[in-house]
Coordinates of N, CA, C and O in Angstrom, one line a residue:
M1 N 69.9 4.5 118.4 CA 70.1 5.9 118.3 C 70.7 6.3 119.7 O 70.1 6.0 120.7
S2 N 71.8 7.0 119.7 CA 72.4 7.4 120.9 C 71.9 8.8 121.2 O 71.7 9.6 120.4
S3 N 71.8 9.1 122.5 CA 71.4 10.4 123.0 C 72.6 11.2 123.5 O 73.5 10.6 124.1
V4 N 72.6 12.4 123.3 CA 73.7 13.3 123.8 C 73.2 14.0 125.0 O 72.1 14.5 125.1
K5 N 74.0 13.9 126.1 CA 73.7 14.5 127.4 C 73.7 16.1 127.2 O 74.5 16.6 126.6
T6 N 72.6 16.7 127.8 CA 72.5 18.1 127.8 C 72.7 18.8 129.1 O 72.6 20.0 129.3
G7 N 72.7 18.0 130.2 CA 72.8 18.5 131.5 C 71.4 18.7 132.1 O 71.2 19.1 133.2
Q8 N 70.4 18.4 131.3 CA 69.0 18.5 131.7 C 68.3 17.2 131.6 O 68.3 16.6 130.4
P9 N 67.8 16.6 132.6 CA 67.2 15.3 132.5 C 66.1 15.2 131.5 O 65.3 16.1 131.4
G10 N 66.0 14.2 130.7 CA 64.9 13.9 129.8 C 65.0 14.8 128.5 O 64.1 14.8 127.8
R11 N 66.1 15.5 128.3 CA 66.2 16.4 127.1 C 67.5 16.0 126.3 O 68.5 15.9 126.9
R12 N 67.3 15.8 125.0 CA 68.4 15.4 124.1 C 68.9 16.7 123.5 O 68.2 17.7 123.4
A13 N 70.2 16.6 123.1 CA 70.8 17.8 122.4 C 70.0 18.1 121.2 O 69.5 17.2 120.5
G14 N 69.8 19.4 120.9 CA 69.1 19.9 119.8 C 67.6 20.1 120.0 O 66.9 20.6 119.2
T15 N 67.1 19.6 121.2 CA 65.7 19.9 121.6 C 65.7 21.2 122.3 O 66.5 21.4 123.3
P16 N 64.8 22.1 121.9 CA 64.8 23.4 122.6 C 64.3 23.2 124.1 O 63.5 22.4 124.4
A17 N 64.9 24.1 124.9 CA 64.5 24.0 126.3 C 63.1 24.6 126.5 O 62.7 25.5 125.7
A18 N 62.4 24.2 127.5 CA 61.1 24.7 127.8 C 61.2 26.2 128.2 O 62.2 26.5 128.9
P19 N 60.3 27.0 127.8 CA 60.4 28.4 128.2 C 60.3 28.6 129.7 O 59.6 27.8 130.4
S20 N 61.0 29.5 130.3 CA 61.1 29.7 131.7 C 59.8 30.3 132.2 O 59.2 31.2 131.5
A21 N 59.2 29.9 133.3 CA 58.0 30.4 133.8 C 58.2 31.9 134.2 O 57.2 32.7 134.1
A22 N 59.3 32.2 134.7 CA 59.6 33.6 135.1 C 60.9 34.1 134.5 O 61.9 33.4 134.7
P23 N 60.9 35.1 133.7 CA 62.1 35.6 133.2 C 63.1 35.9 134.2 O 62.8 36.4 135.3
R24 N 64.4 35.6 133.9 CA 65.5 35.8 134.9 C 65.7 37.3 135.1 O 66.0 37.7 136.3
A25 N 65.7 38.1 134.1 CA 66.0 39.5 134.3 C 64.8 40.4 133.8 O 64.3 40.2 132.7
Q26 N 64.4 41.3 134.6 CA 63.3 42.2 134.2 C 63.8 43.6 134.4 O 64.4 43.9 135.4
A27 N 63.4 44.4 133.5 CA 63.9 45.8 133.5 C 63.0 46.7 134.5 O 63.5 47.6 135.0
D28 N 61.8 46.3 134.7 CA 60.9 47.1 135.5 C 61.2 46.9 137.0 O 61.0 45.8 137.5
P29 N 61.6 48.0 137.6 CA 61.9 47.9 139.1 C 60.7 47.4 139.9 O 60.9 46.7 140.9
A30 N 59.5 47.8 139.5 CA 58.3 47.4 140.3 C 58.1 45.9 140.2 O 57.7 45.3 141.1
A31 N 58.4 45.4 139.0 CA 58.2 43.9 138.8 C 59.3 43.2 139.6 O 59.1 42.2 140.2
L32 N 60.5 43.7 139.6 CA 61.6 43.1 140.3 C 61.3 43.1 141.8 O 61.6 42.2 142.5
A33 N 60.7 44.2 142.3 CA 60.3 44.3 143.7 C 59.3 43.2 144.1 O 59.2 42.9 145.3
L34 N 58.6 42.6 143.2 CA 57.6 41.6 143.5 C 58.2 40.2 143.4 O 57.4 39.2 143.5
R35 N 59.4 40.0 143.1 CA 60.0 38.7 143.1 C 60.2 38.2 144.5 O 60.6 38.9 145.4
L36 N 60.0 36.9 144.7 CA 60.1 36.2 146.0 C 61.5 36.4 146.5 O 61.7 36.7 147.7
D37 N 62.5 36.3 145.7 CA 63.9 36.4 146.2 C 64.3 37.8 146.5 O 65.4 38.0 147.1
Q38 N 63.4 38.8 146.3 CA 63.7 40.2 146.7 C 63.0 40.6 148.0 O 63.2 41.7 148.5
Q39 N 62.2 39.7 148.5 CA 61.4 40.0 149.7 C 62.2 39.7 151.0 O 63.1 38.8 151.1
V40 N 62.0 40.5 152.0 CA 62.5 40.3 153.4 C 61.6 39.3 154.1 O 62.0 38.5 154.9
C41 N 60.3 39.5 153.8 CA 59.3 38.7 154.6 C 59.4 37.2 154.4 O 59.2 36.5 155.4
F42 N 59.7 36.8 153.2 CA 59.8 35.3 153.0 C 60.9 34.6 153.8 O 60.6 33.6 154.4
P43 N 62.1 35.1 153.7 CA 63.1 34.4 154.5 C 62.8 34.4 156.0 O 63.1 33.5 156.7
L44 N 62.2 35.5 156.5 CA 61.8 35.6 157.9 C 60.8 34.5 158.2 O 60.9 33.8 159.2
Y45 N 59.8 34.4 157.3 CA 58.7 33.4 157.5 C 59.3 32.0 157.4 O 59.0 31.2 158.2
A46 N 60.1 31.8 156.4 CA 60.6 30.4 156.2 C 61.5 30.0 157.3 O 61.5 28.9 157.8
A47 N 62.4 30.9 157.8 CA 63.3 30.6 158.9 C 62.5 30.4 160.2 O 62.8 29.4 160.9
A48 N 61.4 31.2 160.4 CA 60.6 30.9 161.6 C 59.9 29.5 161.5 O 59.9 28.8 162.5
H49 N 59.4 29.2 160.4 CA 58.8 27.9 160.2 C 59.8 26.8 160.4 O 59.5 25.8 161.1
L50 N 60.9 26.9 159.8 CA 61.9 25.8 159.9 C 62.5 25.7 161.3 O 62.7 24.6 161.8
V51 N 62.7 26.8 162.0 CA 63.2 26.7 163.4 C 62.1 26.1 164.2 O 62.5 25.2 165.1
T52 N 60.9 26.4 164.0 CA 59.8 25.8 164.8 C 59.8 24.3 164.6 O 59.6 23.5 165.6
R53 N 60.0 23.9 163.4 CA 60.0 22.4 163.1 C 61.2 21.8 163.8 O 61.1 20.6 164.2
L54 N 62.3 22.5 163.9 CA 63.5 21.9 164.6 C 63.2 21.7 166.1 O 63.7 20.8 166.7
Y55 N 62.4 22.6 166.6 CA 62.1 22.6 168.1 C 61.2 21.4 168.4 O 61.2 20.9 169.5
R56 N 60.3 21.0 167.4 CA 59.3 20.0 167.7 C 59.9 18.7 168.4 O 59.4 18.3 169.5
P57 N 60.9 18.1 167.8 CA 61.4 16.8 168.5 C 62.1 17.1 169.8 O 62.2 16.2 170.7
L58 N 62.6 18.3 170.0 CA 63.2 18.7 171.3 C 62.2 18.9 172.4 O 62.4 18.6 173.6
L59 N 61.0 19.5 172.0 CA 60.0 19.8 173.0 C 59.0 18.7 173.2 O 58.4 18.6 174.3
A60 N 58.9 17.7 172.3 CA 58.0 16.6 172.5 C 58.1 15.9 173.8 O 57.2 15.6 174.5
P61 N 59.4 15.5 174.2 CA 59.6 14.8 175.5 C 59.1 15.6 176.7 O 58.8 15.1 177.7
L62 N 59.0 17.0 176.5 CA 58.5 17.8 177.6 C 57.0 18.0 177.5 O 56.4 18.6 178.4
G63 N 56.4 17.5 176.5 CA 55.0 17.7 176.3 C 54.5 19.1 176.0 O 53.4 19.5 176.2
L64 N 55.4 19.8 175.3 CA 55.2 21.2 175.0 C 55.2 21.5 173.5 O 56.0 20.8 172.8
T65 N 54.3 22.4 173.1 CA 54.4 22.9 171.7 C 55.3 24.1 171.7 O 55.7 24.6 172.8
Y66 N 55.7 24.6 170.6 CA 56.6 25.8 170.6 C 56.0 27.0 171.2 O 56.6 27.6 172.1
P67 N 54.7 27.3 170.9 CA 54.1 28.5 171.6 C 54.0 28.3 173.1 O 54.2 29.2 173.9
Q68 N 53.8 27.1 173.6 CA 53.7 26.8 175.0 C 55.1 26.9 175.6 O 55.2 27.4 176.7
Y69 N 56.1 26.5 174.9 CA 57.5 26.7 175.4 C 57.8 28.1 175.6 O 58.4 28.5 176.6
L70 N 57.4 29.0 174.6 CA 57.7 30.4 174.8 C 57.0 31.0 176.0 O 57.6 31.8 176.7
A71 N 55.7 30.6 176.2 CA 55.0 31.0 177.4 C 55.8 30.6 178.7 O 55.9 31.3 179.7
M72 N 56.2 29.3 178.7 CA 56.9 28.8 179.9 C 58.2 29.6 180.1 O 58.6 29.8 181.2
L73 N 58.9 30.0 179.0 CA 60.2 30.7 179.1 C 59.9 32.0 179.9 O 60.6 32.4 180.8
V74 N 58.8 32.7 179.6 CA 58.4 34.0 180.3 C 58.1 33.6 181.7 O 58.6 34.4 182.6
L75 N 57.4 32.6 182.0 CA 57.0 32.2 183.4 C 58.2 31.8 184.2 O 58.3 32.1 185.4
W76 N 59.2 31.1 183.5 CA 60.4 30.7 184.3 C 61.3 31.9 184.6 O 62.0 31.9 185.6
E77 N 61.1 33.0 183.9 CA 61.9 34.2 184.2 C 61.3 34.8 185.5 O 62.0 35.5 186.2
G78 N 60.0 34.7 185.7 CA 59.4 35.2 186.9 C 57.9 35.1 186.8 O 57.3 35.5 185.9
S79 N 57.3 34.5 187.8 CA 55.9 34.4 187.8 C 55.4 34.6 189.3 O 56.2 34.5 190.2
P80 N 54.2 35.0 189.5 CA 53.1 35.1 188.5 C 53.2 36.3 187.6 O 53.9 37.3 187.8
V81 N 52.5 36.1 186.4 CA 52.5 37.1 185.4 C 51.0 37.2 184.9 O 50.3 36.2 184.8
S82 N 50.6 38.5 184.7 CA 49.2 38.6 184.2 C 49.1 38.1 182.8 O 50.1 38.1 182.0
V83 N 47.9 37.8 182.4 CA 47.7 37.3 181.0 C 48.0 38.4 180.0 O 48.7 38.2 179.0
G84 N 47.7 39.7 180.4 CA 48.0 40.8 179.5 C 49.5 41.0 179.4 O 50.0 41.2 178.3
E85 N 50.3 40.9 180.5 CA 51.7 41.0 180.4 C 52.3 39.9 179.5 O 53.2 40.1 178.7
L86 N 51.8 38.7 179.7 CA 52.3 37.6 179.0 C 52.0 37.8 177.5 O 52.9 37.5 176.6
G87 N 50.9 38.3 177.2 CA 50.5 38.5 175.8 C 51.4 39.6 175.2 O 51.8 39.5 174.0
Q88 N 51.7 40.6 175.9 CA 52.6 41.7 175.4 C 54.0 41.1 175.2 O 54.6 41.4 174.2
R89 N 54.5 40.3 176.1 CA 55.9 39.8 175.9 C 55.9 38.8 174.7 O 57.0 38.8 174.0
L90 N 54.9 38.1 174.5 CA 54.9 37.1 173.4 C 54.3 37.6 172.1 O 54.2 36.9 171.1
L91 N 53.8 38.9 172.1 CA 53.1 39.5 171.0 C 51.9 38.7 170.5 O 51.7 38.5 169.3
L92 N 51.1 38.2 171.5 CA 50.0 37.4 171.2 C 48.7 38.0 171.8 O 48.8 38.6 172.9
D93 N 47.6 37.9 171.1 CA 46.4 38.5 171.6 C 45.7 37.4 172.5 O 46.1 36.3 172.6
S94 N 44.7 37.9 173.3 CA 44.1 37.0 174.3 C 43.4 35.8 173.6 O 43.3 34.7 174.2
G95 N 42.9 36.0 172.4 CA 42.2 34.9 171.7 C 43.1 33.8 171.4 O 42.7 32.6 171.3
T96 N 44.4 34.1 171.2 CA 45.4 33.0 170.9 C 46.0 32.5 172.2 O 46.2 31.3 172.4
L97 N 46.2 33.4 173.2 CA 46.8 33.1 174.5 C 46.0 32.2 175.4 O 46.4 31.3 176.0
T98 N 44.7 32.5 175.4 CA 43.8 31.8 176.4 C 43.7 30.3 176.2 O 43.9 29.6 177.1
P99 N 43.5 29.8 174.9 CA 43.5 28.4 174.8 C 44.9 27.7 175.1 O 44.9 26.6 175.6
L100 N 46.0 28.4 174.8 CA 47.3 28.0 175.1 C 47.5 27.8 176.6 O 48.0 26.8 177.0
L101 N 47.0 28.8 177.3 CA 47.1 28.7 178.8 C 46.2 27.7 179.4 O 46.6 27.0 180.4
K102 N 45.1 27.5 178.8 CA 44.2 26.4 179.3 C 44.8 25.0 179.1 O 44.7 24.2 180.0
R103 N 45.5 24.8 178.0 CA 46.2 23.5 177.8 C 47.3 23.4 178.8 O 47.5 22.3 179.3
L104 N 48.1 24.4 179.0 CA 49.1 24.3 180.0 C 48.5 24.1 181.4 O 49.1 23.3 182.2
E105 N 47.4 24.7 181.7 CA 46.7 24.4 183.0 C 46.2 23.0 183.1 O 46.4 22.3 184.1
T106 N 45.7 22.5 182.0 CA 45.2 21.1 182.0 C 46.3 20.1 182.1 O 46.2 19.1 182.7
S107 N 47.5 20.5 181.6 CA 48.7 19.7 181.8 C 49.3 19.7 183.2 O 50.3 19.0 183.5
G108 N 48.8 20.6 184.0 CA 49.3 20.7 185.4 C 50.5 21.6 185.5 O 51.2 21.5 186.5
L109 N 50.9 22.4 184.5 CA 52.1 23.2 184.5 C 51.9 24.6 185.0 O 52.8 25.2 185.6
V110 N 50.7 25.1 184.9 CA 50.4 26.5 185.4 C 49.0 26.5 186.1 O 48.2 25.6 185.9
S111 N 48.9 27.5 186.8 CA 47.5 27.8 187.4 C 47.1 29.2 187.1 O 48.0 30.1 186.9
R112 N 45.8 29.4 187.0 CA 45.3 30.7 186.7 C 44.4 31.1 187.9 O 43.7 30.4 188.4
S113 N 44.6 32.4 188.3 CA 43.8 32.9 189.4 C 43.5 34.4 189.1 O 44.3 35.1 188.4
R114 N 42.5 35.0 189.8 CA 42.2 36.4 189.7 C 43.2 37.1 190.7 O 43.5 36.7 191.7
S115 N 43.6 38.3 190.2 CA 44.4 39.1 191.1 C 43.7 39.6 192.3 O 42.6 40.2 192.1
P116 N 44.2 39.5 193.5 CA 43.5 40.0 194.6 C 43.4 41.6 194.6 O 42.4 42.1 195.1
A117 N 44.3 42.2 193.9 CA 44.3 43.7 193.8 C 43.4 44.2 192.8 O 42.8 45.3 192.9
D118 N 43.1 43.4 191.8 CA 42.2 43.8 190.7 C 41.6 42.5 190.1 O 42.3 41.8 189.3
E119 N 40.4 42.3 190.4 CA 39.6 41.1 190.0 C 39.6 40.9 188.4 O 39.4 39.8 188.0
R120 N 39.8 42.0 187.7 CA 39.7 41.9 186.2 C 41.0 41.3 185.7 O 41.0 40.8 184.6
R121 N 42.1 41.3 186.4 CA 43.3 40.7 186.0 C 43.4 39.2 186.3 O 43.2 38.8 187.4
V122 N 43.8 38.4 185.3 CA 44.1 37.0 185.6 C 45.6 36.8 185.6 O 46.3 37.2 184.8
L123 N 46.0 36.2 186.7 CA 47.4 35.9 186.9 C 47.7 34.4 186.6 O 47.0 33.5 186.9
I124 N 48.9 34.2 185.9 CA 49.4 32.9 185.6 C 50.6 32.6 186.4 O 51.5 33.4 186.5
D125 N 50.5 31.5 187.1 CA 51.7 31.1 188.0 C 52.1 29.7 187.6 O 51.3 28.9 187.2
L126 N 53.3 29.4 187.9 CA 53.8 28.0 187.7 C 53.4 27.1 188.8 O 53.4 27.6 190.0
T127 N 53.0 25.9 188.5 CA 52.8 24.9 189.5 C 54.1 24.3 189.9 O 55.1 24.5 189.2
P128 N 54.2 23.4 190.9 CA 55.5 22.7 191.2 C 55.9 21.9 189.9 O 57.1 21.9 189.6
A129 N 55.0 21.3 189.2 CA 55.4 20.6 188.0 C 55.9 21.5 186.9 O 56.9 21.1 186.2
G130 N 55.4 22.7 186.8 CA 55.9 23.7 185.9 C 57.3 24.1 186.2 O 58.2 24.3 185.3
R131 N 57.6 24.3 187.5 CA 58.9 24.7 188.0 C 59.9 23.5 187.7 O 61.0 23.8 187.3
K132 N 59.5 22.3 188.0 CA 60.3 21.2 187.8 C 60.7 21.0 186.3 O 61.8 20.5 186.0
L133 N 59.7 21.3 185.4 CA 60.0 21.1 184.0 C 61.1 22.0 183.5 O 61.8 21.7 182.5
Q134 N 61.4 23.1 184.2 CA 62.5 24.0 183.8 C 63.8 23.3 183.8 O 64.6 23.5 183.0
Q135 N 64.0 22.4 184.8 CA 65.3 21.6 184.8 C 65.5 20.8 183.6 O 66.6 20.8 183.0
R136 N 64.4 20.2 183.1 CA 64.5 19.3 181.9 C 64.7 20.2 180.6 O 65.3 19.8 179.7
A137 N 64.1 21.4 180.7 CA 64.2 22.3 179.5 C 65.5 23.0 179.3 O 65.8 23.5 178.3
R138 N 66.4 23.0 180.4 CA 67.7 23.6 180.3 C 68.5 23.1 179.1 O 69.4 23.8 178.7
A139 N 68.3 21.9 178.7 CA 69.1 21.3 177.6 C 68.7 21.8 176.2 O 69.4 21.6 175.3
I140 N 67.5 22.4 176.2 CA 66.9 22.7 174.9 C 67.8 23.8 174.1 O 68.0 23.5 172.9
P141 N 68.2 24.9 174.7 CA 69.0 25.8 173.8 C 70.3 25.2 173.2 O 70.5 25.4 172.1
A142 N 71.0 24.4 174.0 CA 72.2 23.8 173.5 C 71.9 22.8 172.4 O 72.6 22.6 171.4
A143 N 70.8 22.0 172.6 CA 70.4 21.0 171.6 C 69.9 21.7 170.3 O 70.2 21.2 169.2
M144 N 69.3 22.9 170.5 CA 68.9 23.6 169.3 C 70.1 24.1 168.5 O 70.2 24.0 167.3
C145 N 71.1 24.6 169.2 CA 72.3 25.1 168.5 C 73.0 23.9 167.9 O 73.5 24.0 166.7
A146 N 73.0 22.7 168.5 CA 73.6 21.5 167.9 C 72.8 21.1 166.6 O 73.4 20.8 165.6
S147 N 71.5 21.3 166.7 CA 70.7 21.0 165.5 C 71.0 21.9 164.3 O 71.0 21.5 163.2
L148 N 71.3 23.2 164.7 CA 71.6 24.2 163.7 C 73.1 24.1 163.2 O 73.5 24.7 162.2
G149 N 73.9 23.4 164.0 CA 75.3 23.3 163.7 C 76.1 24.6 164.0 O 77.0 24.9 163.2
V150 N 75.6 25.4 165.0 CA 76.3 26.6 165.3 C 76.6 26.8 166.7 O 75.9 26.1 167.6
D151 N 77.5 27.6 167.1 CA 77.8 28.0 168.5 C 76.8 29.1 168.9 O 76.5 30.0 168.0
A152 N 76.3 29.0 170.1 CA 75.3 30.0 170.5 C 75.8 31.5 170.4 O 75.1 32.4 170.0
R153 N 77.1 31.7 170.6 CA 77.7 33.0 170.4 C 77.6 33.5 169.0 O 77.5 34.7 168.8
D154 N 77.6 32.6 168.0 CA 77.5 33.0 166.6 C 76.1 33.5 166.3 O 75.9 34.2 165.3
L155 N 75.1 33.1 167.1 CA 73.7 33.6 166.8 C 73.4 34.9 167.5 O 72.4 35.5 167.2
L156 N 74.3 35.4 168.3 CA 74.0 36.7 169.1 C 73.7 37.9 168.1 O 72.7 38.6 168.3
P157 N 74.6 38.1 167.1 CA 74.3 39.2 166.2 C 72.9 39.1 165.5 O 72.2 40.1 165.4
L158 N 72.6 37.9 165.1 CA 71.3 37.7 164.4 C 70.2 37.9 165.4 O 69.2 38.6 165.1
R159 N 70.3 37.4 166.6 CA 69.2 37.6 167.6 C 69.0 39.1 167.9 O 67.9 39.6 167.9
D160 N 70.2 39.8 168.0 CA 70.1 41.2 168.3 C 69.4 42.0 167.2 O 68.6 42.9 167.4
A161 N 69.8 41.7 165.9 CA 69.2 42.3 164.8 C 67.7 42.0 164.7 O 66.9 42.9 164.4
L162 N 67.3 40.8 165.0 CA 65.9 40.4 165.0 C 65.1 41.1 166.1 O 64.0 41.5 165.9
Q163 N 65.7 41.2 167.3 CA 65.1 41.9 168.4 C 64.8 43.4 168.0 O 63.8 44.0 168.3
R164 N 65.8 44.0 167.3 CA 65.6 45.4 166.9 C 64.5 45.5 165.9 O 63.7 46.4 165.9
L165 N 64.5 44.6 164.9 CA 63.4 44.6 163.9 C 62.1 44.4 164.6 O 61.1 45.1 164.2
V166 N 61.9 43.5 165.5 CA 60.6 43.3 166.2 C 60.3 44.6 167.0 O 59.1 45.0 166.9
A167 N 61.2 45.2 167.7 CA 60.9 46.4 168.4 C 60.5 47.5 167.4 O 59.5 48.3 167.7
D168 N 61.2 47.7 166.3 CA 60.8 48.7 165.3 C 59.4 48.4 164.7 O 58.6 49.3 164.6
L169 N 59.2 47.2 164.4 CA 57.8 46.8 163.8 C 56.7 47.0 164.9 O 55.7 47.5 164.5
S170 N 57.0 46.7 166.1 CA 56.0 46.8 167.2 C 55.7 48.3 167.4 O 54.6 48.7 167.6
G171 N 56.8 49.1 167.4 CA 56.7 50.6 167.6 C 55.9 51.2 166.4 O 55.0 52.1 166.6
A172 N 56.1 50.7 165.2 CA 55.4 51.3 164.0 C 54.0 50.9 164.1 O 53.1 51.7 163.8
Q173 N 53.6 49.7 164.5 CA 52.2 49.3 164.7 C 51.6 50.1 165.8 O 50.4 50.5 165.6
A174 N 52.2 50.3 166.9 CA 51.7 51.1 168.0 C 51.4 52.5 167.6 O 50.4 53.1 168.1
Q175 N 52.2 53.1 166.6 CA 52.0 54.4 166.2 C 50.9 54.5 165.1 O 50.7 55.6 164.5
G176 N 50.4 53.3 164.7 CA 49.4 53.3 163.6 C 50.0 53.5 162.2 O 49.3 54.0 161.3
A177 N 51.2 53.1 162.0 CA 51.9 53.3 160.7 C 51.1 52.4 159.7 O 50.6 51.4 160.0
S178 N 51.0 52.9 158.5 CA 50.4 52.2 157.4 C 51.2 52.4 156.2 O 52.1 53.2 156.1
P179 N 51.0 51.5 155.2 CA 51.8 51.6 153.9 C 51.7 53.1 153.4 O 50.7 53.7 153.5
P180 N 52.7 53.5 152.7 CA 52.8 54.9 152.2 C 51.5 55.4 151.4 O 51.1 56.5 151.6
D181 N 51.0 54.6 150.6 CA 49.9 55.0 149.7 C 48.5 54.7 150.3 O 47.5 55.0 149.7
S182 N 48.4 54.0 151.4 CA 47.1 53.5 151.8 C 46.2 54.6 152.3 O 45.0 54.5 152.0
K183 N 46.7 55.6 152.9 CA 45.8 56.7 153.4 C 45.3 57.5 152.2 O 44.1 57.8 152.0
A184 N 46.2 57.8 151.2 CA 45.9 58.6 150.0 C 44.9 57.7 149.2 O 43.9 58.3 148.7
G185 N 45.2 56.4 149.1 CA 44.3 55.6 148.3 C 42.9 55.5 148.9 O 41.9 55.5 148.2
A186 N 42.8 55.4 150.2 CA 41.5 55.3 150.9 C 40.8 56.6 150.7 O 39.6 56.6 150.5
A187 N 41.5 57.7 150.8 CA 40.8 59.0 150.7 C 40.3 59.2 149.2 O 39.2 59.6 149.0
A188 N 41.0 58.7 148.3 CA 40.6 58.8 146.9 C 39.4 57.9 146.6 O 38.4 58.3 145.9
R189 N 39.4 56.7 147.2 CA 38.2 55.8 147.0 C 37.0 56.3 147.7 O 35.9 56.1 147.3
N190 N 37.2 56.9 148.9 CA 36.1 57.4 149.7 C 35.6 58.8 149.3 O 34.6 59.3 149.8
G191 N 36.4 59.5 148.5 CA 36.4 60.9 148.3 C 35.3 61.4 147.5 O 34.7 62.3 147.6

């Protein structure tokens, strides 16, 4: 018995196709809004995850993880920096930042000390090894562009748009913005 190709592996002509798990077209706008391909959050999340994975083999010879690399970028711009300032620049809380900085200190790349002007402030400074690592890290941006197959100039509009988005989101959080119905819904539940 000969089989007729249908373009679908394992299916012969005349055999009904399996029902689709998700209908292709839905009339309900609320249902459409919940489709993964309609979200802004998912491509941002996926891109961040994939870019971080591309950095891994570039950073491994430096002995850095991606978050450690980000902290070092801030410190290479100018140090010492307070833990609070570093957290603001990286949008990280102290619970996330403290272990990261301890690992960098254990690696001999940074030192932590109390501010002479204010004992409550902890300052992070580069060690000579941390400063020396900057020379080796200079190849990372070009290597990353090569991994992506793009020229750095082509990424500038994307970077600028993402920086605006981060600033807008940070500003909205600082102002205590919440989803449109969350206050009304909480008042109704508590009411």
